[in-house]
Amino acid sequence: MGAAAAVAGALTTACAGHDSPPVPAAPATTPPAPAPAPGPRRFPGRPAQITHGPTGRPRVALTFHGGGDPATARALLAEAERGGARLTVLAVGSWLDEHPAMARRILDGGHELGNHTQRHLDINAMAEDEAYAEITTCATRLRRLTGSIGTWFRPSRAKAASPLVQRLAQRAGYPHVLSYDVDSLDFTSPGAPAVLRTVTRQIRNGSVVSLHFGYADTVAALPALLDELDRRGLRAVTTTELLT
């Protein structure tokens, strides 16, 4: 073996006897936390209790009681998104306690999320302290899950809030109470065609429609309802968008 070959062999043997220096591991990356959800807004010139939006623009708000089977809720959200609709969901706090992932599912779909009390009892019949706790306990749940108390408060078991409940909602951070001018009556399970007829007979520019998660009739009626809105030139937007 020549001298050059002997040196090369010695170097090869020497290198083989030592591990290569470790490659530094890439630093772990943490996905950024979701931005806090939007909070309540004050709409100057609008009443403390809002039942509808401007009638001069072809927009409506489809608002939903947030409760019931989460699978039905997810199906409804998927139908809304296929139809290009953005919803307002007023969630019951105890429902969010049982199904916390629904808060982010609603927001990630481009919808808005609000407060429909903690236990969905007759808030207008409650004493002041108890009624205030119903509002603030749900608000706390929303803040913990989304970083915000939600965009709207809607009273439970009532279309309209009593003057006391309006004041309590304002104290809790909600400048307006959200009511509605179209009641779908979907919670009576009348069948999808009846839900569709009830809404389409009443809906107009600026309408705020009351609907519910948790009812198969509502899921079944939604595609035809969105088709009818489209035929009439009405766009389903969030309540905040309706008023902005």
PDB file of C-alpha atoms in Angstrom:
ATOM      1  CA  MET A   1       0.000   0.000   0.000  1.00  0.00           C
ATOM      2  CA  GLY A   2       1.398   3.419  -0.906  1.00  0.00           C
ATOM      3  CA  ALA A   3       1.941   6.145   1.655  1.00  0.00           C
ATOM      4  CA  ALA A   4      -1.035   8.206   0.392  1.00  0.00           C
ATOM      5  CA  ALA A   5      -3.360   5.197   0.577  1.00  0.00           C
ATOM      6  CA  ALA A   6      -2.177   4.390   4.077  1.00  0.00           C
ATOM      7  CA  VAL A   7      -2.884   7.915   5.266  1.00  0.00           C
ATOM      8  CA  ALA A   8      -6.377   7.873   3.686  1.00  0.00           C
ATOM      9  CA  GLY A   9      -7.151   4.540   5.316  1.00  0.00           C
ATOM     10  CA  ALA A  10      -6.035   5.806   8.698  1.00  0.00           C
ATOM     11  CA  LEU A  11      -8.235   8.906   8.372  1.00  0.00           C
ATOM     12  CA  THR A  12     -11.233   6.785   7.363  1.00  0.00           C
ATOM     13  CA  THR A  13     -10.716   4.499  10.326  1.00  0.00           C
ATOM     14  CA  ALA A  14     -10.304   7.440  12.695  1.00  0.00           C
ATOM     15  CA  CYS A  15     -13.476   9.157  11.452  1.00  0.00           C
ATOM     16  CA  ALA A  16     -15.460   5.931  11.719  1.00  0.00           C
ATOM     17  CA  GLY A  17     -14.564   5.663  15.356  1.00  0.00           C
ATOM     18  CA  HIS A  18     -16.268   8.909  16.383  1.00  0.00           C
ATOM     19  CA  ASP A  19     -19.941   9.971  16.236  1.00  0.00           C
ATOM     20  CA  SER A  20     -20.805  13.001  14.155  1.00  0.00           C
ATOM     21  CA  PRO A  21     -21.643  16.087  16.191  1.00  0.00           C
ATOM     22  CA  PRO A  22     -25.370  16.200  17.039  1.00  0.00           C
ATOM     23  CA  VAL A  23     -27.576  18.363  14.863  1.00  0.00           C
ATOM     24  CA  PRO A  24     -29.409  20.902  17.030  1.00  0.00           C
ATOM     25  CA  ALA A  25     -33.129  20.183  17.215  1.00  0.00           C
ATOM     26  CA  ALA A  26     -35.394  22.760  15.656  1.00  0.00           C
ATOM     27  CA  PRO A  27     -37.088  24.859  18.318  1.00  0.00           C
ATOM     28  CA  ALA A  28     -40.630  23.735  19.085  1.00  0.00           C
ATOM     29  CA  THR A  29     -43.278  26.013  17.669  1.00  0.00           C
ATOM     30  CA  THR A  30     -46.546  26.683  19.432  1.00  0.00           C
ATOM     31  CA  PRO A  31     -49.494  27.507  17.210  1.00  0.00           C
ATOM     32  CA  PRO A  32     -50.655  31.067  17.814  1.00  0.00           C
ATOM     33  CA  ALA A  33     -53.632  31.378  20.126  1.00  0.00           C
ATOM     34  CA  PRO A  34     -56.875  32.310  18.384  1.00  0.00           C
ATOM     35  CA  ALA A  35     -57.647  35.998  18.477  1.00  0.00           C
ATOM     36  CA  PRO A  36     -60.265  36.959  21.066  1.00  0.00           C
ATOM     37  CA  ALA A  37     -63.793  36.859  19.721  1.00  0.00           C
ATOM     38  CA  PRO A  38     -65.535  40.184  19.056  1.00  0.00           C
ATOM     39  CA  GLY A  39     -67.293  41.750  22.017  1.00  0.00           C
ATOM     40  CA  PRO A  40     -70.475  43.811  22.325  1.00  0.00           C
ATOM     41  CA  ARG A  41     -70.828  47.049  20.415  1.00  0.00           C
ATOM     42  CA  ARG A  42     -72.943  50.090  21.018  1.00  0.00           C
ATOM     43  CA  PHE A  43     -75.054  51.219  18.085  1.00  0.00           C
ATOM     44  CA  PRO A  44     -75.922  54.888  18.573  1.00  0.00           C
ATOM     45  CA  GLY A  45     -79.487  55.671  17.673  1.00  0.00           C
ATOM     46  CA  ARG A  46     -80.598  52.082  18.225  1.00  0.00           C
ATOM     47  CA  PRO A  47     -82.880  51.215  21.150  1.00  0.00           C
ATOM     48  CA  ALA A  48     -81.711  49.284  24.176  1.00  0.00           C
ATOM     49  CA  GLN A  49     -83.763  46.328  22.909  1.00  0.00           C
ATOM     50  CA  ILE A  50     -83.257  45.584  19.217  1.00  0.00           C
ATOM     51  CA  THR A  51     -85.897  43.678  17.257  1.00  0.00           C
ATOM     52  CA  HIS A  52     -84.825  44.382  13.672  1.00  0.00           C
ATOM     53  CA  GLY A  53     -82.229  46.135  11.586  1.00  0.00           C
ATOM     54  CA  PRO A  54     -82.390  48.781   8.862  1.00  0.00           C
ATOM     55  CA  THR A  55     -85.218  48.165   6.414  1.00  0.00           C
ATOM     56  CA  GLY A  56     -83.508  49.951   3.539  1.00  0.00           C
ATOM     57  CA  ARG A  57     -80.935  47.222   2.851  1.00  0.00           C
ATOM     58  CA  PRO A  58     -81.542  43.636   1.624  1.00  0.00           C
ATOM     59  CA  ARG A  59     -80.055  41.923   4.663  1.00  0.00           C
ATOM     60  CA  VAL A  60     -81.477  39.709   7.400  1.00  0.00           C
ATOM     61  CA  ALA A  61     -80.069  38.092  10.551  1.00  0.00           C
ATOM     62  CA  LEU A  62     -80.740  34.418  11.301  1.00  0.00           C
ATOM     63  CA  THR A  63     -80.265  34.073  15.067  1.00  0.00           C
ATOM     64  CA  PHE A  64     -80.105  30.741  16.862  1.00  0.00           C
ATOM     65  CA  HIS A  65     -80.682  29.495  20.382  1.00  0.00           C
ATOM     66  CA  GLY A  66     -77.466  27.602  21.157  1.00  0.00           C
ATOM     67  CA  GLY A  67     -78.384  24.300  22.790  1.00  0.00           C
ATOM     68  CA  GLY A  68     -79.340  20.705  22.064  1.00  0.00           C
ATOM     69  CA  ASP A  69     -77.460  17.887  20.370  1.00  0.00           C
ATOM     70  CA  PRO A  70     -74.100  19.211  19.132  1.00  0.00           C
ATOM     71  CA  ALA A  71     -74.240  16.882  16.118  1.00  0.00           C
ATOM     72  CA  THR A  72     -77.417  18.633  14.985  1.00  0.00           C
ATOM     73  CA  ALA A  73     -75.781  22.003  15.615  1.00  0.00           C
ATOM     74  CA  ARG A  74     -72.765  21.056  13.526  1.00  0.00           C
ATOM     75  CA  ALA A  75     -75.023  19.850  10.711  1.00  0.00           C
ATOM     76  CA  LEU A  76     -76.886  23.154  10.762  1.00  0.00           C
ATOM     77  CA  LEU A  77     -73.677  25.187  10.734  1.00  0.00           C
ATOM     78  CA  ALA A  78     -72.422  23.149   7.779  1.00  0.00           C
ATOM     79  CA  GLU A  79     -75.651  23.811   5.850  1.00  0.00           C
ATOM     80  CA  ALA A  80     -75.399  27.534   6.610  1.00  0.00           C
ATOM     81  CA  GLU A  81     -71.805  27.669   5.420  1.00  0.00           C
ATOM     82  CA  ARG A  82     -72.629  25.785   2.214  1.00  0.00           C
ATOM     83  CA  GLY A  83     -75.248  28.442   1.543  1.00  0.00           C
ATOM     84  CA  GLY A  84     -72.921  31.345   2.361  1.00  0.00           C
ATOM     85  CA  ALA A  85     -74.914  32.421   5.443  1.00  0.00           C
ATOM     86  CA  ARG A  86     -73.367  33.907   8.571  1.00  0.00           C
ATOM     87  CA  LEU A  87     -75.371  33.278  11.721  1.00  0.00           C
ATOM     88  CA  THR A  88     -75.718  34.746  15.200  1.00  0.00           C
ATOM     89  CA  VAL A  89     -75.722  32.044  17.883  1.00  0.00           C
ATOM     90  CA  LEU A  90     -76.910  32.912  21.400  1.00  0.00           C
ATOM     91  CA  ALA A  91     -75.462  30.110  23.491  1.00  0.00           C
ATOM     92  CA  VAL A  92     -76.754  28.742  26.771  1.00  0.00           C
ATOM     93  CA  GLY A  93     -73.903  28.627  29.288  1.00  0.00           C
ATOM     94  CA  SER A  94     -74.686  25.131  30.554  1.00  0.00           C
ATOM     95  CA  TRP A  95     -74.593  23.887  26.941  1.00  0.00           C
ATOM     96  CA  LEU A  96     -71.126  25.372  26.523  1.00  0.00           C
ATOM     97  CA  ASP A  97     -70.071  23.687  29.761  1.00  0.00           C
ATOM     98  CA  GLU A  98     -71.051  20.324  28.249  1.00  0.00           C
ATOM     99  CA  HIS A  99     -69.778  21.048  24.732  1.00  0.00           C
ATOM    100  CA  PRO A 100     -67.010  23.667  24.998  1.00  0.00           C
ATOM    101  CA  ALA A 101     -65.639  22.948  21.509  1.00  0.00           C
ATOM    102  CA  MET A 102     -68.848  24.335  19.997  1.00  0.00           C
ATOM    103  CA  ALA A 103     -67.811  27.887  20.881  1.00  0.00           C
ATOM    104  CA  ARG A 104     -64.760  27.765  18.628  1.00  0.00           C
ATOM    105  CA  ARG A 105     -66.641  25.784  15.953  1.00  0.00           C
ATOM    106  CA  ILE A 106     -69.200  28.592  15.694  1.00  0.00           C
ATOM    107  CA  LEU A 107     -66.583  31.341  15.523  1.00  0.00           C
ATOM    108  CA  ASP A 108     -64.333  29.466  13.098  1.00  0.00           C
ATOM    109  CA  GLY A 109     -67.283  29.196  10.706  1.00  0.00           C
ATOM    110  CA  GLY A 110     -67.487  32.993  10.469  1.00  0.00           C
ATOM    111  CA  HIS A 111     -70.525  33.274  12.737  1.00  0.00           C
ATOM    112  CA  GLU A 112     -70.931  35.347  15.883  1.00  0.00           C
ATOM    113  CA  LEU A 113     -71.531  34.103  19.396  1.00  0.00           C
ATOM    114  CA  GLY A 114     -73.555  35.632  22.212  1.00  0.00           C
ATOM    115  CA  ASN A 115     -75.126  35.028  25.615  1.00  0.00           C
ATOM    116  CA  HIS A 116     -78.489  33.312  26.182  1.00  0.00           C
ATOM    117  CA  THR A 117     -78.161  33.005  29.993  1.00  0.00           C
ATOM    118  CA  GLN A 118     -76.572  30.199  31.970  1.00  0.00           C
ATOM    119  CA  ARG A 119     -79.498  27.817  32.530  1.00  0.00           C
ATOM    120  CA  HIS A 120     -82.203  29.008  30.097  1.00  0.00           C
ATOM    121  CA  LEU A 121     -84.805  29.694  32.762  1.00  0.00           C
ATOM    122  CA  ASP A 122     -87.473  32.415  32.847  1.00  0.00           C
ATOM    123  CA  ILE A 123     -85.121  35.294  33.517  1.00  0.00           C
ATOM    124  CA  ASN A 124     -87.851  37.952  33.600  1.00  0.00           C
ATOM    125  CA  ALA A 125     -89.433  36.196  36.588  1.00  0.00           C
ATOM    126  CA  MET A 126     -86.220  36.081  38.634  1.00  0.00           C
ATOM    127  CA  ALA A 127     -85.099  38.289  41.484  1.00  0.00           C
ATOM    128  CA  GLU A 128     -82.448  40.819  40.556  1.00  0.00           C
ATOM    129  CA  ASP A 129     -79.451  38.983  41.987  1.00  0.00           C
ATOM    130  CA  GLU A 130     -80.440  35.673  40.422  1.00  0.00           C
ATOM    131  CA  ALA A 131     -81.125  37.236  37.019  1.00  0.00           C
ATOM    132  CA  TYR A 132     -77.806  39.052  37.074  1.00  0.00           C
ATOM    133  CA  ALA A 133     -76.011  35.811  37.922  1.00  0.00           C
ATOM    134  CA  GLU A 134     -77.672  34.110  34.926  1.00  0.00           C
ATOM    135  CA  ILE A 135     -76.216  36.750  32.630  1.00  0.00           C
ATOM    136  CA  THR A 136     -72.764  37.045  34.162  1.00  0.00           C
ATOM    137  CA  THR A 137     -72.171  33.319  34.642  1.00  0.00           C
ATOM    138  CA  CYS A 138     -72.761  32.707  30.942  1.00  0.00           C
ATOM    139  CA  ALA A 139     -70.603  35.742  30.125  1.00  0.00           C
ATOM    140  CA  THR A 140     -67.784  34.225  32.179  1.00  0.00           C
ATOM    141  CA  ARG A 141     -68.071  30.938  30.267  1.00  0.00           C
ATOM    142  CA  LEU A 142     -67.883  32.789  26.969  1.00  0.00           C
ATOM    143  CA  ARG A 143     -64.871  34.828  28.065  1.00  0.00           C
ATOM    144  CA  ARG A 144     -63.043  31.716  29.237  1.00  0.00           C
ATOM    145  CA  LEU A 145     -63.657  29.917  25.932  1.00  0.00           C
ATOM    146  CA  THR A 146     -63.284  32.800  23.470  1.00  0.00           C
ATOM    147  CA  GLY A 147     -61.703  35.793  25.214  1.00  0.00           C
ATOM    148  CA  SER A 148     -64.928  37.798  24.975  1.00  0.00           C
ATOM    149  CA  ILE A 149     -68.340  37.937  26.671  1.00  0.00           C
ATOM    150  CA  GLY A 150     -69.919  37.617  23.225  1.00  0.00           C
ATOM    151  CA  THR A 151     -71.516  40.138  20.930  1.00  0.00           C
ATOM    152  CA  TRP A 152     -75.107  40.022  22.175  1.00  0.00           C
ATOM    153  CA  PHE A 153     -77.335  39.101  25.093  1.00  0.00           C
ATOM    154  CA  ARG A 154     -80.780  37.583  24.538  1.00  0.00           C
ATOM    155  CA  PRO A 155     -83.147  36.821  27.436  1.00  0.00           C
ATOM    156  CA  SER A 156     -84.229  33.250  28.000  1.00  0.00           C
ATOM    157  CA  ARG A 157     -87.851  32.058  27.901  1.00  0.00           C
ATOM    158  CA  ALA A 158     -88.989  35.462  26.608  1.00  0.00           C
ATOM    159  CA  LYS A 159     -89.037  37.395  23.370  1.00  0.00           C
ATOM    160  CA  ALA A 160     -88.345  40.661  25.159  1.00  0.00           C
ATOM    161  CA  ALA A 161     -86.378  41.498  28.292  1.00  0.00           C
ATOM    162  CA  SER A 162     -88.088  43.257  31.155  1.00  0.00           C
ATOM    163  CA  PRO A 163     -86.788  46.747  32.024  1.00  0.00           C
ATOM    164  CA  LEU A 164     -84.897  45.210  34.954  1.00  0.00           C
ATOM    165  CA  VAL A 165     -83.220  42.580  32.764  1.00  0.00           C
ATOM    166  CA  GLN A 166     -82.295  45.258  30.228  1.00  0.00           C
ATOM    167  CA  ARG A 167     -80.536  47.211  32.970  1.00  0.00           C
ATOM    168  CA  LEU A 168     -78.778  44.100  34.256  1.00  0.00           C
ATOM    169  CA  ALA A 169     -77.563  43.219  30.770  1.00  0.00           C
ATOM    170  CA  GLN A 170     -76.137  46.710  30.390  1.00  0.00           C
ATOM    171  CA  ARG A 171     -74.425  46.394  33.767  1.00  0.00           C
ATOM    172  CA  ALA A 172     -72.892  43.110  32.596  1.00  0.00           C
ATOM    173  CA  GLY A 173     -71.451  44.820  29.516  1.00  0.00           C
ATOM    174  CA  TYR A 174     -74.106  44.415  26.820  1.00  0.00           C
ATOM    175  CA  PRO A 175     -75.291  47.829  25.528  1.00  0.00           C
ATOM    176  CA  HIS A 176     -78.268  46.222  23.744  1.00  0.00           C
ATOM    177  CA  VAL A 177     -80.593  43.269  24.276  1.00  0.00           C
ATOM    178  CA  LEU A 178     -81.302  41.270  21.123  1.00  0.00           C
ATOM    179  CA  SER A 179     -84.924  40.386  20.435  1.00  0.00           C
ATOM    180  CA  TYR A 180     -86.458  39.510  17.036  1.00  0.00           C
ATOM    181  CA  ASP A 181     -89.357  40.293  14.731  1.00  0.00           C
ATOM    182  CA  VAL A 182     -89.771  36.846  13.102  1.00  0.00           C
ATOM    183  CA  ASP A 183     -90.394  33.733  15.206  1.00  0.00           C
ATOM    184  CA  SER A 184     -89.882  30.537  13.220  1.00  0.00           C
ATOM    185  CA  LEU A 185     -91.655  28.393  15.867  1.00  0.00           C
ATOM    186  CA  ASP A 186     -89.218  25.641  14.931  1.00  0.00           C
ATOM    187  CA  PHE A 187     -89.038  24.526  18.582  1.00  0.00           C
ATOM    188  CA  THR A 188     -92.579  23.144  18.203  1.00  0.00           C
ATOM    189  CA  SER A 189     -91.238  20.613  15.638  1.00  0.00           C
ATOM    190  CA  PRO A 190     -93.916  21.428  13.040  1.00  0.00           C
ATOM    191  CA  GLY A 191     -91.949  19.915  10.128  1.00  0.00           C
ATOM    192  CA  ALA A 192     -89.473  21.562   7.783  1.00  0.00           C
ATOM    193  CA  PRO A 193     -92.119  22.858   5.311  1.00  0.00           C
ATOM    194  CA  ALA A 194     -93.964  24.630   8.143  1.00  0.00           C
ATOM    195  CA  VAL A 195     -90.749  26.234   9.414  1.00  0.00           C
ATOM    196  CA  LEU A 196     -90.030  27.461   5.896  1.00  0.00           C
ATOM    197  CA  ARG A 197     -93.551  28.872   5.427  1.00  0.00           C
ATOM    198  CA  THR A 198     -93.576  30.615   8.805  1.00  0.00           C
ATOM    199  CA  VAL A 199     -90.301  32.404   8.158  1.00  0.00           C
ATOM    200  CA  THR A 200     -90.810  33.302   4.519  1.00  0.00           C
ATOM    201  CA  ARG A 201     -94.269  34.771   5.168  1.00  0.00           C
ATOM    202  CA  GLN A 202     -92.831  37.287   7.640  1.00  0.00           C
ATOM    203  CA  ILE A 203     -89.247  37.989   6.652  1.00  0.00           C
ATOM    204  CA  ARG A 204     -88.334  41.325   5.109  1.00  0.00           C
ATOM    205  CA  ASN A 205     -85.379  43.685   4.822  1.00  0.00           C
ATOM    206  CA  GLY A 206     -83.770  44.035   8.246  1.00  0.00           C
ATOM    207  CA  SER A 207     -85.569  41.120   9.898  1.00  0.00           C
ATOM    208  CA  VAL A 208     -84.068  39.309  12.878  1.00  0.00           C
ATOM    209  CA  VAL A 209     -85.294  35.705  12.830  1.00  0.00           C
ATOM    210  CA  SER A 210     -85.462  33.441  15.902  1.00  0.00           C
ATOM    211  CA  LEU A 211     -84.418  29.832  15.218  1.00  0.00           C
ATOM    212  CA  HIS A 212     -82.971  26.979  17.279  1.00  0.00           C
ATOM    213  CA  PHE A 213     -80.159  24.461  17.233  1.00  0.00           C
ATOM    214  CA  GLY A 214     -81.160  20.959  18.248  1.00  0.00           C
ATOM    215  CA  TYR A 215     -84.150  20.474  15.927  1.00  0.00           C
ATOM    216  CA  ALA A 216     -83.959  18.316  12.807  1.00  0.00           C
ATOM    217  CA  ASP A 217     -86.767  20.321  11.175  1.00  0.00           C
ATOM    218  CA  THR A 218     -84.590  23.429  11.287  1.00  0.00           C
ATOM    219  CA  VAL A 219     -81.644  21.682   9.653  1.00  0.00           C
ATOM    220  CA  ALA A 220     -83.934  20.282   6.955  1.00  0.00           C
ATOM    221  CA  ALA A 221     -85.574  23.663   6.319  1.00  0.00           C
ATOM    222  CA  LEU A 222     -82.382  25.708   6.117  1.00  0.00           C
ATOM    223  CA  PRO A 223     -81.247  24.941   2.525  1.00  0.00           C
ATOM    224  CA  ALA A 224     -84.672  25.837   1.107  1.00  0.00           C
ATOM    225  CA  LEU A 225     -84.816  28.939   3.300  1.00  0.00           C
ATOM    226  CA  LEU A 226     -81.440  30.136   2.064  1.00  0.00           C
ATOM    227  CA  ASP A 227     -82.497  29.451  -1.520  1.00  0.00           C
ATOM    228  CA  GLU A 228     -85.627  31.557  -0.987  1.00  0.00           C
ATOM    229  CA  LEU A 229     -83.629  34.382   0.561  1.00  0.00           C
ATOM    230  CA  ASP A 230     -81.309  34.302  -2.419  1.00  0.00           C
ATOM    231  CA  ARG A 231     -84.273  34.385  -4.800  1.00  0.00           C
ATOM    232  CA  ARG A 232     -85.552  37.500  -3.038  1.00  0.00           C
ATOM    233  CA  GLY A 233     -82.124  39.121  -3.029  1.00  0.00           C
ATOM    234  CA  LEU A 234     -81.791  38.920   0.751  1.00  0.00           C
ATOM    235  CA  ARG A 235     -78.416  38.171   2.325  1.00  0.00           C
ATOM    236  CA  ALA A 236     -78.114  36.336   5.657  1.00  0.00           C
ATOM    237  CA  VAL A 237     -75.509  38.141   7.771  1.00  0.00           C
ATOM    238  CA  THR A 238     -74.620  38.326  11.448  1.00  0.00           C
ATOM    239  CA  THR A 239     -76.637  40.726  13.568  1.00  0.00           C
ATOM    240  CA  THR A 240     -73.601  42.952  13.975  1.00  0.00           C
ATOM    241  CA  GLU A 241     -73.248  43.103  10.185  1.00  0.00           C
ATOM    242  CA  LEU A 242     -76.970  43.793   9.861  1.00  0.00           C
ATOM    243  CA  LEU A 243     -76.636  46.896  12.034  1.00  0.00           C
ATOM    244  CA  THR A 244     -73.241  48.091  10.817  1.00  0.00           C
TER     245      THR A 244
END
